[in-house]
Amino acid sequence: MTLTAMEREELFNEARIWADTDPDPATAAELRTLLAAAEAEAAAESGTAAALEELADRFSGTLEFGTAGLRAALGAGPRRMNRAVVRRTAAGIASFLQDRSEGWIPSAVIGYDARHNSKAFALETAAVFSAAGIEAFLLPCTLPTPVLAYAVRALDTDAGVMVTASHNPAQDNGYKVYLGGRTVKGPGRGAQIVPPYDAEIAARIDYTLPLSSIETAPEGWTDVSESIAADYINAVDALVNHDGYPARDLRIVLTPMHGVGGETMTAVLRDAGFSSVKLVAAQAEPDPDFPTVAFPNPEEPGALDLAVGMAAETGADIVLANDPDADRAAVAAQDPATGQWRMLRGDETGALLGAHIADRIRSGHHRLRPDSNTPVFANSIVSSRLLARIAASAGFAHQETLTGFKWISRVPGLVYGYEEALGYCVAPALVRDKDGISAGLLIAELAAALKADGRTLFDMLDDLALEHGLHASDQLSVRVENLSLIPQMMTRLRAQPPSSLAGSPVVNAVDLSAGSEALPPTDGLLYLTEDGTRIIVRPSGTEPKLKCYLEVIEPVDGRAGLARARAAAADRLAAAKEDIAAALGLEA
């Protein structure tokens, strides 16, 4: 990075102004320290420019507000998460809500997790909302994201804000926005924002005005009663049938992964009759530094090692894991075919929950009836095609959506939706978002019912393969330091698409950026081969990654042919992964 003397002085002046107006003494001091180091580097002209580059990055524009809200590393400056950025963002949301109100006082509920500065950002939001005339409600303590999403509908507020970075590393924080009440009607009420709402809010976040022009109130918001958590727990427990259903004889090891879901998930399982639940002690309490995991995401290698080790030692039946804000759920169990414990892929759990919910609906045990005469299942386009076959065999409708629960939760008539990244919506009438607590409960219910019949989750996966074909999926994720590499790879793939994958010719290549009658435009590419191999390539919406989602469908010739089908599917996936990596220009 090379800056002229004039550009450096402009940068330094912008940083001084930010530090002088920063409402947080800690980030103001941090910025002044960084500024002093950058000025020293510039004066020395020694070639060392680490502080200068860091400072320039923090002031190279503003943090983009999109359909994921905000998410970035903590720190001072307009491209980091801090109270100044939160104040401006909250002012933009307040302006949006005021403009959409028609003779009423808009309302919003605010929640927060246990990450660094989450409570401070929540209080900043409440102060801005209150000063702007928004009726603000603040959740009473650190709680899971699904409780905030539940509160938007339960309190019938016009908006919701959740301060969380979900499963991101410890240095990050973020800001999710929901719309409900009178701002959004229909199936999207209480869901995360989608276009054009994100752009309308972003247009109101003004960095040209002095921060002092945004008023804050020292009080004026309502502290929500702690009963909101109990209400959510009771509503989730009402999902399971407490009369005449198989006994809850299941030994569970549970990890909230240093997040805020442990107490809520434990209470839900206990109240539903699961008496043998053991928490992973080292990960049981909220800890914003996530000391036992490199990335607090159940999908990451090693994240479940402590839980799986404890399960093996104690003779548990399953492991349940939530990510730090508990909107995702993972399950691990001992695979009878190998004798080894492993985490089920998101597509495997998604199919199991789909089949379980279909059985519950048919048997009358599913208490939350669908919004229409025909129940609707939905999943994102990057998720397995198996759910569509499960829905069809049950006589249900099925719909594919873009990636993200902001889209899945808006499907009319939805009774169940999922995406492969461990997100499941099993009770859309309660939470119009992915919910790792309610999903974890239904996973446990299913595992207990299977155990009562002398069966396992893996036996049920075999049954689904026999009925619908073996659907096997995998993923290639390309993490980058330089974000410009992602559009470069997408451009390369558009210019030189693969002609075959795993030895099967590509018969359909779709550029998802063009959109269609079924899907809005999105940056992605879909390839389908003659033998049904499918690959979708898209940039991640929350991480510096390019993601490739692979799926093959292998026919199964009876129960004795399952092992052969698995081996054939694994070979096809490996070959397809090599082919797409080569098409992207990646080294072997």
XYZ file of C-alpha atoms in Angstrom:
588
model
C 0.000 0.000 0.000
C 1.362 3.390 -1.038
C -0.163 6.664 0.166
C 0.976 10.138 -0.784
C 1.871 12.572 1.983
C -1.453 14.349 1.433
C -3.406 11.068 1.590
C -1.642 10.096 4.791
C -2.458 13.440 6.418
C -6.119 13.132 5.373
C -6.195 9.629 6.878
C -4.578 10.809 10.106
C -7.004 13.725 10.379
C -10.004 11.455 9.818
C -8.727 9.121 12.540
C -8.217 12.036 14.971
C -11.779 13.254 14.427
C -13.138 9.710 14.943
C -11.168 9.265 18.169
C -12.293 12.655 19.487
C -15.981 11.844 18.903
C -15.944 8.124 19.778
C -18.467 7.490 22.597
C -16.403 4.536 23.844
C -13.219 5.562 25.729
C -11.691 2.105 25.122
C -11.917 2.198 21.320
C -10.929 5.891 21.297
C -7.746 5.030 23.185
C -7.084 2.045 20.943
C -7.414 4.245 17.858
C -5.076 6.912 19.242
C -2.456 4.245 19.926
C -2.790 2.903 16.382
C -2.670 6.443 14.968
C 0.525 7.246 16.883
C 2.162 4.084 15.546
C 1.097 4.904 11.978
C 2.422 8.462 12.292
C 5.737 7.129 13.591
C 5.995 4.732 10.637
C 5.293 7.569 8.209
C 7.915 9.808 9.847
C 10.563 7.098 9.909
C 9.964 6.052 6.296
C 11.677 2.799 7.246
C 9.518 0.578 5.093
C 7.562 -0.828 8.047
C 3.923 0.081 7.548
C 1.831 -2.430 9.500
C 0.066 0.207 11.615
C -0.445 2.474 8.621
C -1.983 -0.350 6.612
C -4.264 -1.292 9.521
C -5.368 2.312 9.946
C -6.009 2.715 6.222
C -8.082 -0.457 6.169
C -10.259 0.756 9.036
C -11.015 3.990 7.185
C -11.270 2.670 3.622
C -15.020 3.172 3.476
C -17.767 2.137 5.875
C -18.998 -1.205 7.137
C -21.546 -2.418 4.612
C -25.081 -2.985 5.883
C -26.778 -5.837 4.031
C -29.199 -8.719 4.437
C -26.917 -10.173 7.111
C -27.001 -6.813 8.912
C -23.482 -6.053 10.125
C -20.612 -8.386 10.977
C -16.955 -7.458 11.419
C -13.996 -7.438 13.775
C -14.264 -5.309 16.888
C -12.271 -2.077 16.928
C -12.385 1.632 16.212
C -13.148 3.083 12.785
C -15.998 2.957 10.252
C -15.071 -0.524 9.017
C -15.123 -2.188 12.432
C -17.819 -3.030 14.974
C -17.950 -0.353 17.679
C -20.416 1.901 19.462
C -20.071 4.709 16.926
C -20.951 2.393 14.032
C -23.795 0.855 16.049
C -25.130 4.318 16.901
C -25.247 5.343 13.243
C -26.786 2.009 12.235
C -29.451 2.228 14.942
C -30.276 5.761 13.786
C -30.726 4.470 10.241
C -33.056 1.702 11.419
C -35.029 4.185 13.533
C -35.431 6.489 10.532
C -36.624 3.541 8.421
C -39.189 2.526 11.049
C -40.465 6.091 11.472
C -40.858 6.508 7.713
C -42.849 3.277 7.450
C -45.154 4.038 10.375
C -48.579 5.347 9.440
C -49.898 7.120 12.482
C -48.501 4.690 15.021
C -45.411 4.582 17.230
C -42.970 1.983 15.878
C -41.611 -0.623 18.270
C -38.500 -2.795 18.409
C -37.077 -5.482 20.683
C -33.323 -5.817 21.218
C -31.365 -8.891 22.290
C -27.709 -9.699 22.755
C -25.376 -12.634 23.299
C -22.261 -12.917 25.493
C -19.653 -11.725 22.988
C -17.345 -8.839 23.770
C -19.352 -5.565 23.730
C -22.678 -7.231 22.856
C -24.493 -5.727 25.829
C -22.915 -2.317 25.201
C -24.098 -2.386 21.587
C -27.594 -3.431 22.694
C -27.765 -0.559 25.196
C -26.493 1.869 22.532
C -29.286 0.699 20.224
C -31.915 1.062 22.948
C -30.669 4.596 23.708
C -30.872 5.649 20.048
C -34.272 4.042 19.496
C -35.744 5.649 22.610
C -34.462 9.098 21.686
C -35.904 8.685 18.179
C -39.370 7.892 19.495
C -39.220 4.134 18.920
C -40.880 2.062 21.637
C -37.887 -0.075 22.593
C -37.818 -3.341 24.531
C -34.535 -4.762 25.843
C -34.243 -8.469 26.616
C -33.244 -9.040 30.265
C -29.918 -10.845 29.829
C -27.740 -12.729 27.367
C -30.064 -15.070 25.469
C -30.001 -17.176 22.277
C -30.865 -15.583 18.948
C -34.010 -17.757 18.629
C -35.406 -16.122 21.797
C -35.031 -12.699 20.164
C -36.697 -13.966 16.982
C -39.475 -15.438 19.137
C -39.843 -12.125 21.004
C -40.372 -10.187 17.756
C -43.515 -12.234 17.140
C -44.554 -12.726 20.771
C -44.331 -8.987 21.552
C -45.586 -8.114 18.059
C -42.880 -5.501 17.536
C -42.188 -3.818 14.229
C -38.521 -4.762 14.346
C -35.950 -6.792 16.219
C -32.205 -6.399 16.628
C -29.905 -9.181 17.800
C -26.326 -8.305 18.677
C -24.301 -11.408 17.774
C -21.703 -12.694 15.349
C -23.119 -16.217 15.628
C -20.259 -18.688 15.031
C -17.595 -16.180 13.935
C -14.233 -15.978 15.745
C -13.918 -14.230 19.112
C -12.670 -10.934 17.686
C -15.920 -10.391 15.733
C -19.349 -9.081 16.557
C -22.425 -8.325 14.508
C -25.948 -7.030 14.243
C -28.957 -8.940 12.865
C -32.165 -7.111 11.988
C -35.674 -8.578 11.874
C -38.916 -6.952 10.734
C -42.378 -7.785 12.021
C -45.510 -6.224 13.487
C -46.907 -3.617 11.113
C -43.843 -3.298 8.890
C -44.089 -6.727 7.256
C -47.167 -8.877 6.721
C -47.607 -12.499 5.715
C -45.050 -15.301 6.118
C -42.143 -12.847 6.361
C -43.397 -11.317 9.603
C -40.677 -11.727 12.192
C -38.006 -12.853 9.717
C -34.607 -11.336 8.942
C -34.559 -8.506 6.443
C -34.356 -9.068 2.694
C -34.129 -6.639 -0.229
C -35.329 -3.947 -0.602
C -35.464 -3.374 3.181
C -31.694 -3.748 3.604
C -30.988 -1.107 0.955
C -33.625 1.225 2.414
C -32.027 0.981 5.858
C -28.493 1.287 4.457
C -29.465 4.484 2.637
C -30.396 6.020 5.989
C -27.070 5.227 7.700
C -25.331 8.565 7.232
C -21.612 8.903 8.018
C -21.440 12.490 6.726
C -23.321 13.903 9.708
C -21.521 14.530 13.010
C -22.021 11.696 15.467
C -23.200 14.266 18.009
C -26.253 14.932 15.830
C -27.638 11.489 16.743
C -29.516 11.803 20.003
C -29.356 9.136 22.681
C -31.604 8.747 25.704
C -30.258 7.701 29.127
C -33.508 5.820 29.728
C -36.925 5.310 28.197
C -36.796 1.728 27.000
C -38.625 -1.170 28.652
C -36.706 -4.022 30.224
C -38.492 -7.194 29.155
C -39.372 -9.588 31.948
C -37.234 -12.688 32.341
C -40.441 -14.619 31.732
C -39.832 -14.173 27.981
C -37.242 -16.958 28.166
C -39.661 -19.185 30.098
C -42.395 -18.440 27.543
C -40.061 -19.489 24.746
C -39.056 -22.687 26.590
C -42.710 -23.592 27.213
C -43.620 -22.911 23.588
C -40.775 -25.106 22.330
C -41.640 -27.918 24.738
C -45.201 -27.862 23.438
C -43.790 -29.144 20.147
C -43.254 -32.632 21.560
C -46.064 -34.968 22.455
C -45.965 -35.665 26.192
C -48.688 -38.320 26.133
C -48.271 -41.744 24.655
C -45.006 -41.005 22.874
C -41.926 -43.238 23.293
C -40.016 -42.833 26.545
C -37.244 -40.259 26.560
C -34.610 -42.872 27.379
C -31.655 -41.172 25.755
C -28.216 -40.317 27.120
C -27.224 -36.911 25.751
C -23.953 -34.997 25.885
C -24.628 -31.315 25.262
C -22.255 -28.490 24.393
C -23.250 -24.839 23.908
C -19.688 -24.192 22.666
C -19.011 -21.343 25.121
C -22.210 -19.658 23.968
C -25.519 -18.599 25.463
C -27.617 -21.661 24.615
C -26.644 -24.015 27.440
C -29.191 -22.993 30.047
C -32.063 -22.736 27.568
C -31.286 -25.999 25.768
C -30.892 -27.854 29.073
C -34.219 -26.524 30.336
C -36.009 -27.493 27.118
C -34.643 -31.043 27.204
C -35.344 -31.444 30.939
C -38.929 -30.212 30.638
C -39.494 -32.551 27.691
C -38.524 -35.551 29.827
C -34.856 -36.057 28.933
C -33.340 -36.721 32.338
C -29.843 -37.796 31.250
C -28.207 -34.656 29.847
C -24.537 -34.008 30.591
C -22.918 -30.687 29.737
C -19.325 -30.459 28.522
C -17.995 -28.594 31.547
C -15.189 -26.763 29.741
C -17.669 -25.318 27.240
C -20.766 -24.961 29.422
C -20.533 -21.303 30.469
C -20.573 -18.326 28.098
C -17.037 -17.181 27.319
C -16.477 -14.600 24.572
C -12.913 -15.798 24.026
C -13.995 -19.369 23.097
C -10.830 -20.819 24.689
C -11.273 -24.483 23.697
C -12.047 -24.020 19.984
C -10.282 -22.193 17.156
C -13.625 -21.427 15.518
C -16.826 -21.789 17.604
C -18.668 -23.533 14.795
C -19.693 -27.201 15.121
C -18.809 -27.693 11.443
C -15.147 -26.823 11.977
C -12.682 -29.712 12.450
C -12.007 -30.343 16.133
C -14.901 -28.245 17.416
C -16.753 -31.282 18.781
C -13.720 -33.194 20.036
C -14.409 -32.535 23.730
C -18.083 -33.464 23.404
C -17.429 -36.609 21.385
C -14.672 -37.662 23.804
C -17.041 -37.249 26.725
C -19.793 -39.158 24.913
C -17.478 -42.080 24.197
C -16.292 -42.177 27.818
C -19.776 -41.996 29.335
C -21.609 -44.293 26.913
C -23.872 -41.539 25.591
C -26.265 -42.122 22.725
C -25.840 -38.776 20.969
C -24.036 -35.463 21.166
C -26.031 -32.270 20.682
C -24.159 -29.049 19.963
C -25.260 -25.465 19.472
C -23.181 -22.653 18.068
C -22.587 -19.660 20.398
C -25.908 -17.906 19.726
C -27.766 -21.247 19.498
C -29.439 -20.679 16.165
C -27.713 -23.774 14.759
C -27.732 -27.380 15.928
C -25.423 -30.294 15.273
C -25.728 -33.954 16.209
C -23.040 -36.609 16.477
C -23.424 -40.314 17.124
C -21.482 -43.561 16.868
C -21.740 -44.940 13.346
C -22.412 -48.705 13.558
C -20.716 -49.219 10.179
C -17.341 -47.976 11.443
C -17.686 -47.971 15.214
C -16.490 -44.355 15.142
C -18.264 -41.262 16.420
C -18.952 -38.632 13.785
C -21.018 -35.516 13.313
C -23.870 -35.911 10.885
C -23.680 -33.591 7.912
C -26.230 -30.813 7.831
C -27.972 -32.477 4.888
C -28.238 -35.759 6.805
C -29.802 -34.076 9.840
C -32.000 -31.991 7.550
C -33.368 -35.129 5.901
C -33.900 -36.906 9.242
C -35.825 -33.953 10.669
C -37.865 -33.688 7.481
C -38.857 -37.357 7.610
C -39.575 -37.081 11.350
C -41.780 -34.014 10.946
C -43.603 -35.662 8.031
C -44.344 -38.664 10.282
C -45.496 -36.343 13.084
C -47.876 -34.509 10.756
C -49.330 -37.730 9.356
C -49.792 -39.191 12.844
C -51.339 -36.019 14.263
C -48.468 -35.436 16.719
C -47.307 -32.237 15.063
C -49.192 -29.642 17.095
C -48.410 -26.596 14.988
C -50.591 -26.992 11.952
C -49.513 -25.567 8.582
C -50.703 -22.221 7.252
C -52.307 -23.872 4.242
C -54.061 -27.115 3.379
C -50.837 -28.550 1.946
C -47.788 -28.526 4.238
C -44.706 -27.032 2.607
C -41.106 -28.112 3.113
C -38.294 -25.865 1.931
C -34.516 -25.808 1.724
C -31.841 -23.640 0.181
C -30.602 -24.423 -3.309
C -27.208 -25.518 -1.962
C -28.826 -28.130 0.283
C -29.583 -31.720 -0.671
C -32.328 -32.674 -3.099
C -33.400 -35.427 -0.703
C -35.892 -33.252 1.194
C -37.856 -32.679 -2.026
C -38.238 -36.451 -2.430
C -39.278 -36.863 1.208
C -41.894 -34.143 0.769
C -43.217 -35.665 -2.445
C -43.571 -39.122 -0.886
C -45.580 -37.575 1.968
C -47.813 -35.633 -0.403
C -46.385 -32.280 0.697
C -45.258 -29.346 -1.393
C -41.594 -28.381 -1.608
C -39.781 -25.181 -2.502
C -36.148 -24.248 -3.066
C -34.895 -20.818 -2.010
C -31.718 -18.802 -2.062
C -29.236 -19.475 0.724
C -30.236 -18.013 4.076
C -33.180 -18.266 6.420
C -34.294 -14.792 5.456
C -35.543 -16.572 2.307
C -36.521 -19.977 3.702
C -38.654 -18.449 6.463
C -40.708 -16.471 3.925
C -42.057 -19.533 2.087
C -45.885 -19.495 2.342
C -47.320 -22.475 4.208
C -43.916 -23.451 5.588
C -43.909 -26.166 8.236
C -40.227 -27.104 7.969
C -37.161 -25.618 6.340
C -33.441 -26.178 6.546
C -30.079 -25.336 5.029
C -27.012 -27.536 4.994
C -25.019 -25.231 7.308
C -26.730 -26.786 10.372
C -29.723 -24.441 10.283
C -33.236 -25.832 10.864
C -36.622 -24.168 11.239
C -38.926 -26.776 12.784
C -41.540 -24.396 14.234
C -42.035 -21.396 11.936
C -45.109 -20.279 13.888
C -42.787 -19.651 16.848
C -39.528 -18.564 15.245
C -39.226 -17.390 11.641
C -35.557 -18.231 11.547
C -33.227 -21.131 12.141
C -33.494 -22.319 15.723
C -30.934 -24.680 17.224
C -32.937 -25.135 20.436
C -36.214 -26.413 18.960
C -34.300 -28.381 16.316
C -32.156 -29.982 19.024
C -35.285 -31.044 20.885
C -36.818 -32.749 17.843
C -33.488 -34.447 17.058
C -33.489 -35.834 20.598
C -37.135 -36.884 20.281
C -36.368 -38.762 17.068
C -33.243 -40.435 18.490
C -35.176 -41.553 21.580
C -38.004 -42.989 19.488
C -35.526 -44.896 17.335
C -33.672 -46.178 20.399
C -36.957 -47.482 21.845
C -37.267 -49.588 18.675
C -33.658 -50.777 18.886
C -32.589 -48.517 16.024
C -30.321 -45.497 15.457
C -30.226 -42.353 13.386
C -27.957 -44.210 10.956
C -30.575 -46.935 10.476
C -33.069 -44.246 9.491
C -30.573 -42.716 7.049
C -30.247 -46.168 5.480
C -34.023 -46.386 5.147
C -34.119 -43.020 3.386
C -31.343 -44.143 1.003
C -33.228 -47.316 0.162
C -36.415 -45.372 -0.529
C -35.018 -42.339 -2.342
C -31.474 -43.218 -3.427
C -28.270 -42.430 -1.557
C -27.817 -38.662 -1.518
C -24.203 -37.890 -0.638
C -22.851 -34.368 -0.303
C -19.536 -32.661 0.304
C -18.106 -29.173 0.252
C -15.000 -27.425 -1.002
C -14.342 -24.147 0.822
C -11.619 -21.808 -0.393
C -10.652 -19.352 2.360
C -8.810 -16.265 1.117
C -6.873 -13.418 2.689
C -7.354 -11.203 -0.359
C -11.095 -10.775 -0.991
C -10.479 -9.785 -4.628
C -9.555 -13.416 -5.343
C -13.185 -14.498 -4.927
C -14.624 -12.473 -7.853
C -11.556 -13.451 -9.882
C -12.362 -17.136 -9.393
C -16.024 -16.570 -10.221
C -15.038 -14.686 -13.397
C -12.700 -17.515 -14.397
C -15.457 -20.078 -13.908
C -17.939 -18.043 -15.934
C -15.459 -17.710 -18.778
C -14.316 -21.345 -18.713
C -17.006 -23.563 -17.170
C -16.296 -27.271 -16.720
C -17.553 -29.495 -19.529
C -17.769 -32.574 -17.305
C -17.651 -33.458 -13.623
C -16.560 -36.852 -12.280
C -16.615 -38.210 -15.829
C -20.205 -37.188 -16.552
C -20.909 -34.415 -19.089
C -22.439 -31.182 -17.821
C -25.939 -30.958 -19.298
C -27.099 -27.822 -17.505
C -25.038 -24.787 -16.502
C -26.957 -21.955 -14.834
C -25.635 -18.519 -13.921
C -27.741 -17.722 -10.867
C -26.904 -14.021 -11.138
C -29.451 -13.816 -13.956
C -32.298 -14.834 -11.652
C -35.374 -16.810 -12.691
C -39.090 -17.064 -12.037
C -38.336 -19.230 -9.011
C -35.294 -17.419 -7.576
C -34.098 -13.811 -7.299
C -30.636 -13.082 -8.723
C -27.661 -14.147 -6.624
C -23.961 -14.475 -7.288
C -23.643 -18.179 -7.969
C -23.142 -20.866 -10.599
C -24.910 -24.220 -10.843
C -23.713 -27.238 -12.814
C -25.721 -30.429 -13.320
C -24.333 -33.478 -15.088
C -25.959 -36.279 -16.999
C -25.676 -38.679 -14.037
C -27.165 -36.166 -11.567
C -23.943 -34.829 -10.057
C -24.611 -31.245 -8.975
C -22.206 -28.489 -7.961
C -23.132 -24.975 -6.871
C -20.401 -22.352 -6.458
C -21.016 -19.132 -4.546
C -19.186 -16.622 -2.348
C -19.938 -16.955 1.368
C -22.170 -14.249 2.760
C -20.478 -14.122 6.179
C -16.874 -15.311 5.746
C -13.968 -14.662 3.325
C -14.614 -17.909 1.470
C -15.651 -19.232 -1.902
C -17.873 -22.252 -1.324
C -18.561 -25.173 -3.630
C -21.452 -27.469 -2.699
C -21.328 -30.948 -4.219
C -23.995 -33.643 -4.307
C -24.315 -37.005 -6.037
C -27.249 -39.423 -6.013
C -26.354 -43.095 -6.128
C -28.969 -45.827 -6.674
C -29.091 -48.521 -3.984
C -29.685 -52.160 -4.851
C -31.214 -53.396 -1.610
C -29.814 -53.194 1.905
C -26.839 -55.320 0.931
C -25.901 -52.721 -1.674
C -25.612 -49.806 0.750
C -21.879 -50.181 1.291
C -21.217 -50.324 -2.445
C -23.410 -47.251 -3.027
C -21.536 -45.305 -0.339
C -18.173 -46.206 -1.839
C -19.315 -45.256 -5.339
C -20.739 -41.960 -4.087
C -17.501 -41.143 -2.255
C -15.490 -41.796 -5.429
C -17.783 -39.558 -7.497
C -17.613 -36.764 -4.928
C -13.818 -36.934 -4.785
C -13.550 -36.804 -8.576
C -16.036 -33.936 -8.831
C -14.134 -31.993 -6.158
C -10.893 -32.381 -8.132
C -12.624 -31.213 -11.308
C -14.161 -28.079 -9.802
C -10.881 -27.229 -8.049
C -9.098 -27.440 -11.395
C -11.762 -25.272 -13.036
C -11.184 -22.652 -10.326
C -7.455 -22.727 -10.970
C -6.584 -24.132 -7.550
C -3.460 -26.156 -7.002
C -4.007 -29.879 -6.586
